[in-house]
mmCIF file of C-alpha atoms and ligand atoms in Angstrom:
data_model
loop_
_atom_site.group_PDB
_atom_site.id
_atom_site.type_symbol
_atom_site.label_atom_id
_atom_site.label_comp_id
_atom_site.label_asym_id
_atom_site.label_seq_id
_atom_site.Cartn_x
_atom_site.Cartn_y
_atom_site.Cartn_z
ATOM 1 C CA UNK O 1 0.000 0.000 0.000
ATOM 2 C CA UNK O 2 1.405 3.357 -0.867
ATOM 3 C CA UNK O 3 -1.272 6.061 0.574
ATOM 4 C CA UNK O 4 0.135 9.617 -0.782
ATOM 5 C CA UNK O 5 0.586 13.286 1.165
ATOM 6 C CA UNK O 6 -2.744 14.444 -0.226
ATOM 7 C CA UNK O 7 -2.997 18.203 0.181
ATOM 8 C CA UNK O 8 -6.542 18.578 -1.363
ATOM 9 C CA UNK O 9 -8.925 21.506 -0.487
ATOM 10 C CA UNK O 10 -11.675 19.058 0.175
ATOM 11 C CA UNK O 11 -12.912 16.372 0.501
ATOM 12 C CA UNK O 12 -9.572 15.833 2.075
ATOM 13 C CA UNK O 13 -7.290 13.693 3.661
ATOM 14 C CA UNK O 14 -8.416 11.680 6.905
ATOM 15 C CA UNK O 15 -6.434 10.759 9.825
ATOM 16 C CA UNK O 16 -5.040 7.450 9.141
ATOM 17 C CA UNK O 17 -6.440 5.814 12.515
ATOM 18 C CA UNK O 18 -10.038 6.825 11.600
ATOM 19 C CA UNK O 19 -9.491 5.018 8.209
ATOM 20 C CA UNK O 20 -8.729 1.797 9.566
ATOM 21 C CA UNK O 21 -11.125 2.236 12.575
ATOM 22 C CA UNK O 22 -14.181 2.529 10.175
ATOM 23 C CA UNK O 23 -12.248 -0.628 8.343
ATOM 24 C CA UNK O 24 -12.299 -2.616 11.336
ATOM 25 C CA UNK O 25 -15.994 -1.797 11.785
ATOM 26 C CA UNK O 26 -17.270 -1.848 8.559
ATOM 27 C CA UNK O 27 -18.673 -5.396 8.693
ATOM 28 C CA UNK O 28 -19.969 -5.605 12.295
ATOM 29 C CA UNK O 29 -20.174 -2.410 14.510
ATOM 30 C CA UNK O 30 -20.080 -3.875 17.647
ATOM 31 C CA UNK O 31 -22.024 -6.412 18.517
ATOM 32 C CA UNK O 32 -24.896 -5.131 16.570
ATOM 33 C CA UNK O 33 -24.247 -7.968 13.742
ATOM 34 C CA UNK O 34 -24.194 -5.636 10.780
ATOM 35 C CA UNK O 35 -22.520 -2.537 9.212
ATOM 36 C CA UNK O 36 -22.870 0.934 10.133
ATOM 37 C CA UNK O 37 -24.412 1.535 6.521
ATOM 38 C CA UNK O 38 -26.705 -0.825 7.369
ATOM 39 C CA UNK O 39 -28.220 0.033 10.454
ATOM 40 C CA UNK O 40 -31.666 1.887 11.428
ATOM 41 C CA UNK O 41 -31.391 5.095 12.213
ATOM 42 C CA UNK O 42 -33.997 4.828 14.817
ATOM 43 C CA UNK O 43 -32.209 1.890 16.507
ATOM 44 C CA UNK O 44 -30.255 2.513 20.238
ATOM 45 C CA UNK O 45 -26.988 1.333 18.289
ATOM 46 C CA UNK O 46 -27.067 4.544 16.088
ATOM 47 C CA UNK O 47 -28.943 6.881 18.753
ATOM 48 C CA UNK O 48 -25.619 6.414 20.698
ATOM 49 C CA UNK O 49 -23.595 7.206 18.166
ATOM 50 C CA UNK O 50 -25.198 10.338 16.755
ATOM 51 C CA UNK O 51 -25.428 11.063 20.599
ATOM 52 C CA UNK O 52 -21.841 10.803 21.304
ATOM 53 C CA UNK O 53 -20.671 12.547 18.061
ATOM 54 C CA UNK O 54 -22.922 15.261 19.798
ATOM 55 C CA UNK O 55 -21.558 15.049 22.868
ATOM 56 C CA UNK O 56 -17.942 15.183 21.191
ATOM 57 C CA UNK O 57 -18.544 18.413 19.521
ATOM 58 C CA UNK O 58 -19.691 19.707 22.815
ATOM 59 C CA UNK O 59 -16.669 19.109 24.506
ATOM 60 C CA UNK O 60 -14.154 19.501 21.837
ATOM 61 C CA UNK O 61 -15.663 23.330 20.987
ATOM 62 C CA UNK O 62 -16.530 24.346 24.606
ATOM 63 C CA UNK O 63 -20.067 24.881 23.147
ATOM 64 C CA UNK O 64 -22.531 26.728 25.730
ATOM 65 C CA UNK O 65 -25.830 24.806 26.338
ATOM 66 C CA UNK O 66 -27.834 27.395 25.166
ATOM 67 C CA UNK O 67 -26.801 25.995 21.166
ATOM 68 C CA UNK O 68 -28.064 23.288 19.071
ATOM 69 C CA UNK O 69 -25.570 21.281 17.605
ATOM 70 C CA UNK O 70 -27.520 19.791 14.502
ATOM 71 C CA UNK O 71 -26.005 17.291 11.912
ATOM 72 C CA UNK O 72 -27.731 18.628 8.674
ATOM 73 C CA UNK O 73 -27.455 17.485 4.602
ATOM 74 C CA UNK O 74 -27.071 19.734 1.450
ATOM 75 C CA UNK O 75 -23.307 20.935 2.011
ATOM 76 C CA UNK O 76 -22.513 24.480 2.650
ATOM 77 C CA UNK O 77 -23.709 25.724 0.010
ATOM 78 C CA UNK O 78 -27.333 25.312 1.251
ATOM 79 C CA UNK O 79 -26.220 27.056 4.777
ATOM 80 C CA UNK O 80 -26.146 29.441 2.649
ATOM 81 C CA UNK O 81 -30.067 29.887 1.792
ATOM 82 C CA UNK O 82 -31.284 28.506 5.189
ATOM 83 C CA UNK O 83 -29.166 31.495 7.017
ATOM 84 C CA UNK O 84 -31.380 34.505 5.794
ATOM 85 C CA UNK O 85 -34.469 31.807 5.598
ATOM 86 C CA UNK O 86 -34.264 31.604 9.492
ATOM 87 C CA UNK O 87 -32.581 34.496 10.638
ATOM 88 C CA UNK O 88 -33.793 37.756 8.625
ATOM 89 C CA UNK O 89 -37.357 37.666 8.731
ATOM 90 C CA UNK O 90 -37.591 40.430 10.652
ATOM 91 C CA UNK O 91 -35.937 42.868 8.840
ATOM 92 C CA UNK O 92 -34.974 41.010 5.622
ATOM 93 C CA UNK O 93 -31.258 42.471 5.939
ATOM 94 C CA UNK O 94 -27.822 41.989 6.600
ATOM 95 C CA UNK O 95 -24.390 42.472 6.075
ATOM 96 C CA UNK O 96 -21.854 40.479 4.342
ATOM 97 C CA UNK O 97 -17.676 40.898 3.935
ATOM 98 C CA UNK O 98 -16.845 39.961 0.728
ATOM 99 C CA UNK O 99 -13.535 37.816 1.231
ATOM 100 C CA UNK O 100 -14.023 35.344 -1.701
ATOM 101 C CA UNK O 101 -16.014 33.162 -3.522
ATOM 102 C CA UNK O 102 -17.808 31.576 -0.672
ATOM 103 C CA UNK O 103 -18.623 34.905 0.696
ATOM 104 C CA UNK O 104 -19.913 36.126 -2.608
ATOM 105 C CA UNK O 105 -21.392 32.882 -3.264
ATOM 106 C CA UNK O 106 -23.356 33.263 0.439
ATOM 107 C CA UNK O 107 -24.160 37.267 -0.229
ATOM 108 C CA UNK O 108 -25.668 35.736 -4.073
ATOM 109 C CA UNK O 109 -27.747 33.649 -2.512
ATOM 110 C CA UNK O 110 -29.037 35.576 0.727
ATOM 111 C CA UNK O 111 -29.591 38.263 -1.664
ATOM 112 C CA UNK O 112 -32.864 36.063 -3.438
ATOM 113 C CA UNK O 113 -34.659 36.669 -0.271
ATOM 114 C CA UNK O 114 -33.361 39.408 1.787
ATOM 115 C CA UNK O 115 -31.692 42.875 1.154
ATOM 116 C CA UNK O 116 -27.392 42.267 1.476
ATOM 117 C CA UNK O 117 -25.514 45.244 2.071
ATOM 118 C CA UNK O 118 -21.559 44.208 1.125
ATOM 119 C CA UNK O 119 -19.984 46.027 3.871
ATOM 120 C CA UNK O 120 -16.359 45.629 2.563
ATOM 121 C CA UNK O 121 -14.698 43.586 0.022
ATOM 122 C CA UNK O 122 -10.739 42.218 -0.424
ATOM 123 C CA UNK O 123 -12.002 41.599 -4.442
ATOM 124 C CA UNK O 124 -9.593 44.399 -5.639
ATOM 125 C CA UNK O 125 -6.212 42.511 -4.406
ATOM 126 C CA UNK O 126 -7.871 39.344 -5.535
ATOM 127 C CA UNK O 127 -8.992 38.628 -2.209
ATOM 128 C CA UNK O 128 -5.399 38.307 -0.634
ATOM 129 C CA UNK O 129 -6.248 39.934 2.351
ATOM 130 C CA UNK O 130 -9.106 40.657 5.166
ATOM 131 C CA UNK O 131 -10.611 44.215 4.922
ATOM 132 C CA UNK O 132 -10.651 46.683 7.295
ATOM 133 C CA UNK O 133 -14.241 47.282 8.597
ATOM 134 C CA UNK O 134 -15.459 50.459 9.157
ATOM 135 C CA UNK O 135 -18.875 50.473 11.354
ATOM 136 C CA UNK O 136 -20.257 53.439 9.526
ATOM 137 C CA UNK O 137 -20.807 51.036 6.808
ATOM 138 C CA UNK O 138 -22.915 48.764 9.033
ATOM 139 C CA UNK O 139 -26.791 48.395 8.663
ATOM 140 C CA UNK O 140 -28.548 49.332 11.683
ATOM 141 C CA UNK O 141 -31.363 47.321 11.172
ATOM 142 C CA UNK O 142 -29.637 44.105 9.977
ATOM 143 C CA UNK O 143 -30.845 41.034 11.581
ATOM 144 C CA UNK O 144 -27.307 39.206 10.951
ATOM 145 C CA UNK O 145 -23.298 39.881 10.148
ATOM 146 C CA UNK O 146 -21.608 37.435 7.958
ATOM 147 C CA UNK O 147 -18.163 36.645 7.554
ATOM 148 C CA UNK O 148 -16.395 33.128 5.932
ATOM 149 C CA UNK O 149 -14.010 32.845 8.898
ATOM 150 C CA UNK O 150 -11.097 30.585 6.507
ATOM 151 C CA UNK O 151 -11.021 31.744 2.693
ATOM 152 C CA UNK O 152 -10.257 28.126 1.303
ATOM 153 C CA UNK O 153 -9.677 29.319 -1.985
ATOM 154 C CA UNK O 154 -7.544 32.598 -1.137
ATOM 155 C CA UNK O 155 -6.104 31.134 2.096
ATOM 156 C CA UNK O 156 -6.884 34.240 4.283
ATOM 157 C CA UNK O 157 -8.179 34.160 8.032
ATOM 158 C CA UNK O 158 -9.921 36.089 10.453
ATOM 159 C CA UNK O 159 -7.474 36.546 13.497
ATOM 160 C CA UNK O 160 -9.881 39.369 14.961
ATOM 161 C CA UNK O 161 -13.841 39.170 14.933
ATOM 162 C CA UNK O 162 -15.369 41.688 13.108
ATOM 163 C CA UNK O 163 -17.621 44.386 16.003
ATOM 164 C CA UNK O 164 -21.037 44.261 15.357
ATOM 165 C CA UNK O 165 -24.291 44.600 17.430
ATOM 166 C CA UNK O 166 -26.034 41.664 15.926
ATOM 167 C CA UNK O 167 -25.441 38.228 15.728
ATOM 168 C CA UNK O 168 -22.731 36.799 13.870
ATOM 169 C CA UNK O 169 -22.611 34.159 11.612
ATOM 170 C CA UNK O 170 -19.292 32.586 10.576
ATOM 171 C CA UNK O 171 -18.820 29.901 8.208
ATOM 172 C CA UNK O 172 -16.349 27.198 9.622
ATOM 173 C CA UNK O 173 -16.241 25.015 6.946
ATOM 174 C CA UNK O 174 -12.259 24.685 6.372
ATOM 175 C CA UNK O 175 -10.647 25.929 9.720
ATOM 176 C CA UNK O 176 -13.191 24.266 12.028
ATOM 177 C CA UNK O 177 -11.516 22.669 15.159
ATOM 178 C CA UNK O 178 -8.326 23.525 13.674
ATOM 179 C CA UNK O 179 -7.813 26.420 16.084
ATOM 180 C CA UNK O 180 -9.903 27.476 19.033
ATOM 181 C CA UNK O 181 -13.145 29.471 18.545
ATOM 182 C CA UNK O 182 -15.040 31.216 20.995
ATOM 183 C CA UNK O 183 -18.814 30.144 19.963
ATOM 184 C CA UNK O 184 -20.603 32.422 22.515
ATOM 185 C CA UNK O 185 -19.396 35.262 19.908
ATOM 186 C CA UNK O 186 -21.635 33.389 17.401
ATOM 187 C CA UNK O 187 -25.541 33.323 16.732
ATOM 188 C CA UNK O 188 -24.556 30.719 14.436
ATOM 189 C CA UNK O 189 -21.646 28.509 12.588
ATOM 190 C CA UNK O 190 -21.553 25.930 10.013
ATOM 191 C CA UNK O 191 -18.884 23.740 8.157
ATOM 192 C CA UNK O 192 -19.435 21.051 5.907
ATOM 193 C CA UNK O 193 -17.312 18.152 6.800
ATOM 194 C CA UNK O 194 -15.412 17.360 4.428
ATOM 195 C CA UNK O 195 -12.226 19.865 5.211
ATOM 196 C CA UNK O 196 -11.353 19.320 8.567
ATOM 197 C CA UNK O 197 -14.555 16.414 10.081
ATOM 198 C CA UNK O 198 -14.952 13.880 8.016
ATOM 199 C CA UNK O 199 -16.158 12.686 4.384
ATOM 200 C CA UNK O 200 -18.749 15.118 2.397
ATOM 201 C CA UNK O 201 -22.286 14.563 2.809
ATOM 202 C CA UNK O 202 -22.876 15.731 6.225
ATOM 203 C CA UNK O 203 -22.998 19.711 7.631
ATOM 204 C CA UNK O 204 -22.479 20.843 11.267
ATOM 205 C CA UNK O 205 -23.920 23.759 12.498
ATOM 206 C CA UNK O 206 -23.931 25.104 16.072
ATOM 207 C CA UNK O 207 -26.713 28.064 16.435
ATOM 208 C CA UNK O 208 -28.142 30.215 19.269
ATOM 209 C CA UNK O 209 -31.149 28.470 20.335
ATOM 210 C CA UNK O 210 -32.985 32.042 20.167
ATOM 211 C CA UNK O 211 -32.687 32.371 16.562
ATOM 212 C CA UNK O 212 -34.286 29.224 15.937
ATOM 213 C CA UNK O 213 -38.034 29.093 15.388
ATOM 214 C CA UNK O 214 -38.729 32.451 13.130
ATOM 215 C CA UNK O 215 -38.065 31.501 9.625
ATOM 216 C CA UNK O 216 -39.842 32.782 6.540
ATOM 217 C CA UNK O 217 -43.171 31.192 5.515
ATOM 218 C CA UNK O 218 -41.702 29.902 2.415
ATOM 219 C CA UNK O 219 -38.910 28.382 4.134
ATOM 220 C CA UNK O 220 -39.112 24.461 2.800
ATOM 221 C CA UNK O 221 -39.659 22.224 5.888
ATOM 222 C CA UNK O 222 -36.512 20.919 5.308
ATOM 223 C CA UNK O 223 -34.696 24.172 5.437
ATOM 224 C CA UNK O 224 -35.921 25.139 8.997
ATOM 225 C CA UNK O 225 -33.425 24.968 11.586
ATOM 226 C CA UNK O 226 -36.553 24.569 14.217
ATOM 227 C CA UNK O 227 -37.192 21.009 12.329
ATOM 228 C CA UNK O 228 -33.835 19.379 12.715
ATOM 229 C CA UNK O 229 -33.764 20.924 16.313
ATOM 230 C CA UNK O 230 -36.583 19.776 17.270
ATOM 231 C CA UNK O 231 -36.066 16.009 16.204
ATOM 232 C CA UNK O 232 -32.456 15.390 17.433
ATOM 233 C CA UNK O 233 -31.150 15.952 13.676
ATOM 234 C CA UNK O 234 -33.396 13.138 12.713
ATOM 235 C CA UNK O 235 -36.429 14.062 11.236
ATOM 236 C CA UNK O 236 -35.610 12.425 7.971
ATOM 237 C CA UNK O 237 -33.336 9.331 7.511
ATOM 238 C CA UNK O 238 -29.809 11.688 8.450
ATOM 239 C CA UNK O 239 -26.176 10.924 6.725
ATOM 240 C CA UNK O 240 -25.843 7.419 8.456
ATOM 241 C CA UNK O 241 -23.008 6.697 8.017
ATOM 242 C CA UNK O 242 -20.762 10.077 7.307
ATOM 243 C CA UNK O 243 -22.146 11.042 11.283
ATOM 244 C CA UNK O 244 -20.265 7.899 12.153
ATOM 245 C CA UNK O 245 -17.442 8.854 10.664
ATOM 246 C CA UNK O 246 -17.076 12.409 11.781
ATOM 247 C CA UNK O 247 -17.624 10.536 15.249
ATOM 248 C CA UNK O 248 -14.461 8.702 14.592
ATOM 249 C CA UNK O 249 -12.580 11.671 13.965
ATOM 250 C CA UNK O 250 -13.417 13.579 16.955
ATOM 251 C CA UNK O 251 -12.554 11.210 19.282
ATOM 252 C CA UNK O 252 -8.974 11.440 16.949
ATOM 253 C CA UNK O 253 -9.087 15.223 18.023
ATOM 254 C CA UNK O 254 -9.515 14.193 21.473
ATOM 255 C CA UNK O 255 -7.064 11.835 21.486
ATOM 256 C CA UNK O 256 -4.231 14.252 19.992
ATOM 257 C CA UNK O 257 -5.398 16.567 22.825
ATOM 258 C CA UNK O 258 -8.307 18.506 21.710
ATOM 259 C CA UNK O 259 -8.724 21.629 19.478
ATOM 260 C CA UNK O 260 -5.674 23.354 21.628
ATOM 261 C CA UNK O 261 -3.467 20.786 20.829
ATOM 262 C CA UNK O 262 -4.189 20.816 17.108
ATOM 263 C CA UNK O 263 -3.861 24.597 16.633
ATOM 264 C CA UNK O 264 -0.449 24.479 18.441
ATOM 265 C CA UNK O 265 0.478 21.933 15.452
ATOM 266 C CA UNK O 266 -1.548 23.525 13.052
ATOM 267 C CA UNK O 267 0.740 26.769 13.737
ATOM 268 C CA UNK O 268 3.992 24.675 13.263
ATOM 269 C CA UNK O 269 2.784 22.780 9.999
ATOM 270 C CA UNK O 270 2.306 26.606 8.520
ATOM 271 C CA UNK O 271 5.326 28.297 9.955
ATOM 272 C CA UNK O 272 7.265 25.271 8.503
ATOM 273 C CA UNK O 273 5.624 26.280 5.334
ATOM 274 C CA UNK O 274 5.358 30.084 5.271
ATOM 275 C CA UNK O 275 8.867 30.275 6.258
ATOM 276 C CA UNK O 276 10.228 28.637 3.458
ATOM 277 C CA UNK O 277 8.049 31.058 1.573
ATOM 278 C CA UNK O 278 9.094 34.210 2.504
ATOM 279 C CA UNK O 279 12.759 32.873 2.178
ATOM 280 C CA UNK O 280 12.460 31.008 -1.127
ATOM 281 C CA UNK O 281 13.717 33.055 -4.339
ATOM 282 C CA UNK O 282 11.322 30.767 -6.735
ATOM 283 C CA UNK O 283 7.909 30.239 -4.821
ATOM 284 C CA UNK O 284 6.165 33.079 -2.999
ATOM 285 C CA UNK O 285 3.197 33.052 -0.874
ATOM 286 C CA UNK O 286 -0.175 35.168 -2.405
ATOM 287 C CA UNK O 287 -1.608 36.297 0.830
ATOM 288 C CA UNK O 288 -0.163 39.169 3.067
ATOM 289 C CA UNK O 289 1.683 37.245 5.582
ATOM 290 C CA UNK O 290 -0.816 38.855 8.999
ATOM 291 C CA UNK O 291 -3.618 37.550 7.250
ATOM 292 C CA UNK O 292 -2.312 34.233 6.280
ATOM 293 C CA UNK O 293 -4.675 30.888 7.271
ATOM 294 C CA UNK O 294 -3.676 27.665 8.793
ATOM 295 C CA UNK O 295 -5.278 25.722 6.293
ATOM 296 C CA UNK O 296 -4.986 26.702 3.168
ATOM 297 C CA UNK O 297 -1.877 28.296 1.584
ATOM 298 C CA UNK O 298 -1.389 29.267 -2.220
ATOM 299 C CA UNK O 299 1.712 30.135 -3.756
ATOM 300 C CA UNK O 300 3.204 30.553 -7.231
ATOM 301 C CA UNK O 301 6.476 30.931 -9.278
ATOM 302 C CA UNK O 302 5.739 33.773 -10.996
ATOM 303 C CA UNK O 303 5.432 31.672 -13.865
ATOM 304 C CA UNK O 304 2.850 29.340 -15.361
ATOM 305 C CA UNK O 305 5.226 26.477 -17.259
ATOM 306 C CA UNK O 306 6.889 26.315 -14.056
ATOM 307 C CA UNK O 307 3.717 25.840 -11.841
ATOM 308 C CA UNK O 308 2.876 23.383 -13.815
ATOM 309 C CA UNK O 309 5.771 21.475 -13.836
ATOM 310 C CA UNK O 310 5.986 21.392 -9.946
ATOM 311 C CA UNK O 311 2.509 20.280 -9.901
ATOM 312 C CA UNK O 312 3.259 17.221 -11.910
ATOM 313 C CA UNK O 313 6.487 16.616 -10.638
ATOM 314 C CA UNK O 314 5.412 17.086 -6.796
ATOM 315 C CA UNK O 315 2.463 14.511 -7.665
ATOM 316 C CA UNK O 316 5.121 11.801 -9.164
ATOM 317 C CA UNK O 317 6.730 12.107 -5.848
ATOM 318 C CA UNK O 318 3.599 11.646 -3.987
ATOM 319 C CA UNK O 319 2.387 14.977 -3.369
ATOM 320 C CA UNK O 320 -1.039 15.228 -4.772
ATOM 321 C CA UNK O 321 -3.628 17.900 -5.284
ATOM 322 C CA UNK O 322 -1.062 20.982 -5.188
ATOM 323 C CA UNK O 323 -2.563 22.634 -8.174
ATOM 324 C CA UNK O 324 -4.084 25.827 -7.219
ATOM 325 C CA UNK O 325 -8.312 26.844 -7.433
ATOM 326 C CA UNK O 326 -8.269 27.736 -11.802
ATOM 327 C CA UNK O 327 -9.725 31.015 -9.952
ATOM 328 C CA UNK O 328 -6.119 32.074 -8.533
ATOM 329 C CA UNK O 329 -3.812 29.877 -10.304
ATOM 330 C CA UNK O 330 -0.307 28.221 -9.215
ATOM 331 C CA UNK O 331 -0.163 26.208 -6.437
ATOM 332 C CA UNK O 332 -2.066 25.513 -3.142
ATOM 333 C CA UNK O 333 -1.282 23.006 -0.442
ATOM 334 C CA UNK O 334 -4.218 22.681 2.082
ATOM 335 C CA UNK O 335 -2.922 21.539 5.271
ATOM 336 C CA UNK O 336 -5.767 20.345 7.402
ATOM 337 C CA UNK O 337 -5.891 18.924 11.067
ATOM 338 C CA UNK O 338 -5.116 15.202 9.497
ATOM 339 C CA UNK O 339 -2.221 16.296 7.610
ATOM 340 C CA UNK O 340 1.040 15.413 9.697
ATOM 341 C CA UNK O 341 3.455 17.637 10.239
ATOM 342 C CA UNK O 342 5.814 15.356 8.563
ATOM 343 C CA UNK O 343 3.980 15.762 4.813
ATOM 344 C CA UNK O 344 4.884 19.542 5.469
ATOM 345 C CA UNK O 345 8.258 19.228 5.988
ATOM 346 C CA UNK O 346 8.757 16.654 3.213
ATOM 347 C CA UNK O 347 6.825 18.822 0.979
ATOM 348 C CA UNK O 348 9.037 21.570 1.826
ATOM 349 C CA UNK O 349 12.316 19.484 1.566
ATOM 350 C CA UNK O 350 10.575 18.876 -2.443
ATOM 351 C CA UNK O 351 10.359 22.428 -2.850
ATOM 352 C CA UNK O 352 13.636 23.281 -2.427
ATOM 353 C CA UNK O 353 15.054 20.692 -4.454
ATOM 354 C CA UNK O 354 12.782 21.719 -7.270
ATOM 355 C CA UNK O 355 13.933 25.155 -6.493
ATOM 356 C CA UNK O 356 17.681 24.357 -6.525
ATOM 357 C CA UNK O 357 17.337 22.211 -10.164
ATOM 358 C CA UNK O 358 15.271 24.978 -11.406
ATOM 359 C CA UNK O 359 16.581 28.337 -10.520
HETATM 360 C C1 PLP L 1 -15.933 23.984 0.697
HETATM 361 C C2 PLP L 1 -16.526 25.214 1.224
HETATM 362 C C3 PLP L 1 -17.876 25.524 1.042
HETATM 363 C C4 PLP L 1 -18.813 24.699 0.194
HETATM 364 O O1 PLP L 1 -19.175 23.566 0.790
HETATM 365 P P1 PLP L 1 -20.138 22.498 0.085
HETATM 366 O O2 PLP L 1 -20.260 21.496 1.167
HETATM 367 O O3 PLP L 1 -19.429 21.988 -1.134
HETATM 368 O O4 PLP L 1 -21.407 23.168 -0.243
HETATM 369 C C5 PLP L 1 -18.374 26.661 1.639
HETATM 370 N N1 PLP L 1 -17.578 27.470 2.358
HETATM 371 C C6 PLP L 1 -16.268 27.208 2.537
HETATM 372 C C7 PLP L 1 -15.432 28.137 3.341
HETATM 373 C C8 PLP L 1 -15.701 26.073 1.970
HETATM 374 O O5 PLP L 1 -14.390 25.820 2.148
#
């Protein structure tokens, strides 16, 4: 078996342990005589697991007991029309930073049903930095703030919260419990699972349990937050089997020493990274180094033959997905939770040999 350094945006790599934990289980789970995929949802073998991946995210994100923790379908993308569908039908308004395409792609979609005002936008540097907010710009009668905490794409973070009066929604999706978050700043966050929790198909999202219960008439039954709430995240048949395995990979988290512990890494997998960035002649890193993420870091050459022929040549060595979004070009190496820090440093070690035969 030859398993590669896979530095794909998402889905993404897993921890190794989870991989062959959901092996060793994949026939019988337990003693329940049957596969995970297989089982009822309504039986007390899953109950405990949905409760205990509950339970996990709890503990591993400090979350206060006045939030729901619901396990939800339809990616991020459809956080993105069940946000103002729940939480703006009072005044049908709120603000949005523009930080990237996930922002824009949120503000797009919010904007079918409620009134966006794009308080400030990082589009004019292609998005290689976090704006400045100025609270003059601010509605005064929005009924959220929205911000896309970890700019997958662009590889720019949020390292202080933006100051508003109303609640704030973040979405989580690529940085979540890869550094510590205070959630009782938050009326709501989401992340779809396949960056940083587990394989695609199922969403988290943590939200204040005050905002729940005031959607839009229109809102699809399916769409309310008060419906999955309500039924334990189990009104319909939920995502089986992908809760299961974002179960195994919190108790991973926990067993590496919680969210703390991975940011500490997290940290040295990018300083490992950045630094060789900022002193390499041949790559250079796209994002102004305060605003750099964690998670997500693009870089180029300068030039486009010789992206290209690191790509290829980092994936014959076993490096794979390195080519940057075809929105921002060159390279990007995503460097999630399960990514050791060892893949860094041996992707680094690549670099500079490609550096030194290429210069
Ligand atoms: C991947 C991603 C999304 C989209 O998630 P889907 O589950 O594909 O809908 C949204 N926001 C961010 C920040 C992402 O990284």
């Amino acid at each position: 078996m030859s398993r590669v350094y896979n530095f794909s945006a998402g889905p993404s790599m897993l921890p190794e342990e989870v991989l062959k934990k959901a092996q060793t289980e994949m026939l019988e789970y337990g003693t329940s005589g049957m596969s995970v995929m297989e089982m009822s949802h309504r039986s007390k073998d899953y109950q405990d697991i949905i409760d205990s991946a509950e339970a996990l995210v709890r503990e591993l994100m400090h979350v206060p007991d006045n939030y729901k923790v619901l396990f939800l379908q339809g990616g991020g993308s459809t956080q993105f029309a069940m946000i103002p569908l729940n939480l703006a039908s009072k005044n049908k308004k709120a603000d949005y930073v523009i930080t990237g395409q996930w922002a824009k792609k949120a503000a797009a979609e919010a904007e079918r049903y409620i009134t966006v005002n794009r308080v400030a936008s990082s589009a004019d540097k292609t998005f290689s930095y976090i704006p400045k907010l100025d609270k003059s710009t601010f509605s005064s009668d929005a009924d959220y703030f929205y911000i896309c905490y970890n700019n997958t794409i662009y590889g720019t973070r949020y390292t202080e919260l933006p100051q508003c009066d109303v609640p704030l929604i973040a979405d989580i999706s690529s940085c979540v419990m890869s550094e510590e978050i205070d959630v009782s700043k938050f009326g709501l966050l989401f992340a779809g699972a396949q960056k940083n929790l587990g394989p695609a198909g199922v969403t988290l999202v943590i939200v204040r349990e005050d905002l729940i219960g005031d959607a839009m008439d229109i809102t699809p039954t399916m769409l309310d937050y008060k419906t999955h709430a309500d039924n334990g995240s189990m009104y319909n048949t939920p995502p089986t089997y992908g809760i299961y395995v974002l179960k195994l990979v919190l108790e991973w988290i926990k067993e590496q020493g919680g969210v703390k512990a991975l940011q500490e890494i997290n940290e040295k997998k990018a300083k490992i990274l950045y630094d060789y960035l900022d002193s390499s002649k041949m790559f250079k890193g796209t994002v102004v180094p305060e605003d750099r993420s964690l998670m997500n870091a693009p870089f180029v050459t300068g030039n486009e033959e010789l992206d290209a022929k690191f790509v290829a040549e980092a994936k014959a060595a076993g490096f794979v997905n390195l080519k940057g979004h075809r929105t921002v070009g060159g390279m990007r190496a995503s460097i999630y939770n399960a990514m050791p820090v060892e893949g860094v440093e041996k992707l680094v070690e690549f670099m500079k040999k490609f550096e030194s035969e290429n210069m």
